[in-house]
Short mmCIF file of C-alpha atoms in Angstrom, two decimals:
data_model
loop_
_atom_site.label_atom_id
_atom_site.label_comp_id
_atom_site.label_asym_id
_atom_site.label_seq_id
_atom_site.Cartn_x
_atom_site.Cartn_y
_atom_site.Cartn_z
CA MET J 306 62.00 -40.68 -1.23
CA LEU J 307 58.60 -41.89 -0.05
CA LYS J 308 57.83 -38.41 1.27
CA TYR J 309 58.68 -36.91 -2.13
CA ILE J 310 56.49 -39.44 -3.97
CA GLY J 311 53.62 -38.82 -1.57
CA LYS J 312 53.92 -35.07 -2.05
CA ARG J 313 53.88 -35.44 -5.84
CA LEU J 314 50.83 -37.70 -5.66
CA LEU J 315 49.01 -35.17 -3.49
CA MET J 316 49.83 -32.43 -6.00
CA MET J 317 48.13 -34.49 -8.71
CA ILE J 318 44.75 -34.25 -6.97
CA PRO J 319 44.05 -30.53 -7.64
CA VAL J 320 45.47 -30.90 -11.17
CA ILE J 321 43.12 -33.79 -11.99
CA LEU J 322 40.17 -31.96 -10.44
CA GLY J 323 40.98 -28.82 -12.42
CA ILE J 324 41.28 -30.69 -15.71
CA SER J 325 38.07 -32.64 -15.10
CA PHE J 326 36.23 -29.39 -14.21
CA ILE J 327 37.40 -27.68 -17.40
CA ILE J 328 36.43 -30.65 -19.59
CA PHE J 329 33.08 -30.97 -17.83
CA ALA J 330 32.42 -27.26 -18.39
CA ILE J 331 33.38 -27.47 -22.07
CA MET J 332 31.06 -30.44 -22.57
CA ASP J 333 28.27 -28.54 -20.82
CA LEU J 334 28.74 -25.49 -23.06
CA THR J 335 28.93 -27.57 -26.25
CA PRO J 336 25.77 -27.17 -28.38
CA GLY J 337 23.41 -30.15 -28.41
CA ASP J 338 21.22 -32.07 -25.99
CA PRO J 339 22.63 -35.39 -24.69
CA ALA J 340 19.11 -36.66 -23.98
CA ARG J 341 18.04 -36.11 -27.58
CA MET J 342 21.31 -37.63 -28.76
CA VAL J 343 20.51 -40.80 -26.84
CA LEU J 344 16.85 -41.01 -27.89
CA GLY J 345 17.30 -39.85 -31.48
CA GLU J 346 15.87 -36.96 -33.48
CA GLY J 347 12.42 -38.56 -33.66
CA ALA J 348 11.85 -38.52 -29.90
CA THR J 349 8.96 -36.48 -28.51
CA PRO J 350 9.63 -33.46 -26.28
CA GLU J 351 8.02 -35.34 -23.35
CA ALA J 352 10.38 -38.29 -23.80
CA VAL J 353 13.37 -35.97 -24.07
CA GLU J 354 12.37 -34.13 -20.90
CA GLN J 355 11.89 -37.43 -19.05
CA LYS J 356 15.32 -38.60 -20.23
CA ARG J 357 16.90 -35.32 -19.10
CA GLU J 358 15.39 -35.80 -15.66
CA GLU J 359 16.60 -39.41 -15.58
CA MET J 360 20.14 -38.38 -16.56
CA GLY J 361 20.18 -35.53 -14.06
CA LEU J 362 20.65 -32.88 -16.76
CA ASN J 363 18.10 -30.55 -15.17
CA GLU J 364 20.28 -30.15 -12.08
CA PRO J 365 22.55 -27.08 -11.75
CA PHE J 366 25.99 -27.39 -13.29
CA ILE J 367 27.89 -27.51 -10.00
CA VAL J 368 25.57 -30.21 -8.65
CA ARG J 369 26.07 -32.35 -11.74
CA TYR J 370 29.84 -31.94 -11.49
CA ALA J 371 29.82 -32.85 -7.79
CA ASN J 372 27.72 -35.94 -8.54
CA PHE J 373 30.14 -36.91 -11.30
CA VAL J 374 33.19 -36.60 -9.02
CA CYS J 375 31.51 -38.53 -6.22
CA GLY J 376 30.52 -41.26 -8.67
CA VAL J 377 34.08 -41.54 -9.99
CA LEU J 378 35.45 -41.78 -6.43
CA ARG J 379 33.04 -44.67 -5.81
CA GLY J 380 34.09 -46.31 -9.09
CA GLU J 381 30.73 -45.56 -10.75
CA PHE J 382 31.21 -44.07 -14.21
CA PRO J 383 28.25 -42.76 -16.25
CA ASP J 384 27.05 -44.43 -19.43
CA SER J 385 28.26 -43.36 -22.85
CA TYR J 386 25.84 -41.13 -24.76
CA VAL J 387 26.67 -42.96 -27.98
CA THR J 388 26.67 -46.66 -27.04
CA ASN J 389 24.68 -46.55 -23.76
CA GLU J 390 27.41 -48.75 -22.27
CA PRO J 391 29.29 -47.88 -19.05
CA VAL J 392 32.32 -45.70 -19.76
CA SER J 393 34.51 -48.02 -17.68
CA LYS J 394 33.62 -50.89 -20.03
CA GLU J 395 34.47 -48.73 -23.06
CA VAL J 396 37.84 -47.79 -21.57
CA VAL J 397 38.72 -51.39 -20.66
CA SER J 398 37.83 -52.63 -24.15
CA ARG J 399 40.19 -50.10 -25.75
CA PHE J 400 43.00 -50.36 -23.21
CA PRO J 401 44.94 -53.22 -24.90
CA THR J 402 45.16 -51.29 -28.18
CA THR J 403 46.17 -48.10 -26.36
CA LEU J 404 48.86 -49.96 -24.40
CA LYS J 405 50.17 -51.59 -27.58
CA LEU J 406 50.44 -48.24 -29.37
CA ALA J 407 52.07 -46.60 -26.34
CA LEU J 408 54.72 -49.33 -26.08
CA LEU J 409 55.45 -49.32 -29.81
CA GLY J 410 55.61 -45.53 -29.90
CA THR J 411 57.93 -45.40 -26.90
CA ALA J 412 60.24 -48.06 -28.33
CA LEU J 413 60.34 -46.37 -31.73
CA SER J 414 61.03 -42.91 -30.31
CA ALA J 415 63.77 -44.24 -28.01
CA ILE J 416 65.55 -46.29 -30.68
CA VAL J 417 65.43 -43.69 -33.45
CA GLY J 418 65.76 -40.61 -31.23
CA VAL J 419 68.80 -41.80 -29.28
CA SER J 420 70.50 -43.29 -32.35
CA VAL J 421 70.09 -40.16 -34.48
CA GLY J 422 71.10 -37.96 -31.54
CA ILE J 423 74.34 -39.90 -31.06
CA ILE J 424 75.20 -39.80 -34.76
CA SER J 425 74.39 -36.09 -34.90
CA ALA J 426 76.68 -35.36 -31.93
CA VAL J 427 79.55 -37.46 -33.26
CA LYS J 428 79.22 -35.83 -36.71
CA GLN J 429 78.81 -32.29 -35.35
CA TYR J 430 78.49 -29.52 -37.99
CA SER J 431 78.21 -32.10 -40.77
CA ILE J 432 75.35 -32.40 -43.24
CA ILE J 433 73.92 -35.26 -41.15
CA ASP J 434 73.94 -33.04 -38.06
CA SER J 435 72.27 -30.14 -39.87
CA VAL J 436 69.58 -32.31 -41.47
CA SER J 437 68.80 -34.16 -38.24
CA MET J 438 68.51 -30.96 -36.18
CA ILE J 439 66.32 -29.20 -38.76
CA THR J 440 64.13 -32.29 -38.96
CA ALA J 441 63.91 -32.48 -35.16
CA MET J 442 62.85 -28.82 -34.92
CA LEU J 443 60.21 -29.31 -37.61
CA LEU J 444 58.81 -32.46 -36.00
CA THR J 445 58.70 -30.81 -32.59
CA SER J 446 56.54 -28.00 -33.96
CA ILE J 447 54.08 -30.25 -35.83
CA PRO J 448 51.01 -31.44 -33.85
CA ALA J 449 50.72 -35.23 -33.66
CA PHE J 450 47.11 -35.29 -34.93
CA TRP J 451 48.04 -33.27 -38.03
CA MET J 452 51.04 -35.50 -38.69
CA GLY J 453 48.79 -38.54 -38.36
CA LEU J 454 46.41 -37.12 -40.97
CA MET J 455 49.26 -36.31 -43.36
CA LEU J 456 50.77 -39.79 -42.97
CA THR J 457 47.37 -41.34 -43.64
CA LEU J 458 46.84 -39.21 -46.75
CA LEU J 459 50.28 -40.06 -48.11
CA PHE J 460 50.78 -43.74 -47.27
CA SER J 461 47.14 -44.90 -47.24
CA VAL J 462 45.24 -42.72 -49.69
CA LYS J 463 47.91 -41.71 -52.21
CA LEU J 464 50.38 -44.62 -52.19
CA ASP J 465 48.06 -47.33 -50.80
CA TRP J 466 50.97 -48.92 -48.90
CA LEU J 467 49.38 -49.09 -45.44
CA PRO J 468 45.79 -49.39 -44.15
CA ALA J 469 44.13 -46.24 -42.85
CA THR J 470 41.93 -47.90 -40.22
CA GLY J 471 41.67 -51.09 -38.21
CA ILE J 472 43.90 -53.03 -35.80
CA ASP J 473 43.83 -56.50 -37.34
CA THR J 474 47.49 -56.85 -38.43
CA TRP J 475 50.87 -55.32 -37.62
CA LYS J 476 50.53 -53.05 -40.67
CA HIS J 477 47.62 -51.26 -38.98
CA LEU J 478 49.91 -50.23 -36.10
CA ILE J 479 52.67 -48.60 -38.17
CA LEU J 480 51.10 -45.19 -38.88
CA PRO J 481 49.58 -44.71 -35.38
CA SER J 482 52.88 -45.70 -33.75
CA ILE J 483 54.83 -43.24 -35.86
CA SER J 484 52.33 -40.47 -35.07
CA VAL J 485 52.62 -41.21 -31.33
CA ALA J 486 56.43 -41.39 -31.45
CA ILE J 487 57.26 -38.36 -33.59
CA TYR J 488 57.21 -35.61 -30.94
CA THR J 489 59.12 -37.64 -28.34
CA MET J 490 61.56 -38.82 -31.02
CA ALA J 491 62.34 -35.24 -32.07
CA SER J 492 62.85 -34.18 -28.44
CA LEU J 493 65.15 -37.15 -27.79
CA ILE J 494 67.29 -36.27 -30.82
CA SER J 495 67.95 -32.78 -29.47
CA LEU J 496 68.37 -33.95 -25.87
CA THR J 497 70.76 -36.78 -26.75
CA ARG J 498 72.84 -34.57 -29.03
CA SER J 499 73.24 -31.80 -26.45
CA SER J 500 73.98 -34.30 -23.64
CA ILE J 501 76.70 -36.05 -25.63
CA LEU J 502 78.28 -32.79 -26.78
CA GLU J 503 78.63 -31.75 -23.12
CA VAL J 504 80.79 -34.76 -22.28
CA ILE J 505 82.32 -35.91 -25.57
CA ARG J 506 85.42 -33.74 -25.07
CA ALA J 507 85.79 -34.44 -21.36
CA ASP J 508 89.11 -35.86 -20.15
CA TYR J 509 87.69 -39.24 -19.15
CA ILE J 510 86.12 -39.63 -22.62
CA ARG J 511 89.42 -38.80 -24.40
#
């Protein structure tokens, strides 16, 4: 077991490096100058060039990427271009909200997904089964960010039932939690239904 876990952890290293390289390359190819973004549009060319040198932006791409990886391995994250605060501080400040949304989304997807999947399997070929499976297929194919926008437009802008932004009260967590849970919920409905149908007619069940 420990050997298997160690092997899986080792396999994560090239995956993480590959993802970080792709993201770093995309950010490098994105139009715009980070130095000017930090200093503002009114900065002089000399100040921008000095800032670029200070941030290491004049180095070759592969050198900048290697410096970034080495810094991360040492626990040294660069500063945010927007707030000029260390990225690690930005991540830590947002972690409680992220954890809260992840837990709520997981709980919601598990409760609804498993419950609907069981009902759908027990009521096989009924209207409930057909509606739940069609809904699950539709939700699986809809991107979470688009669903989040549609939920915000409907329940916040049109109906004014829920707030569109903020994290002050439990109402602010409803729409984000639903958006996070929808894809997993739809997958759980299909998985639970198919799993139950495999065993529901088995001898030990009867």
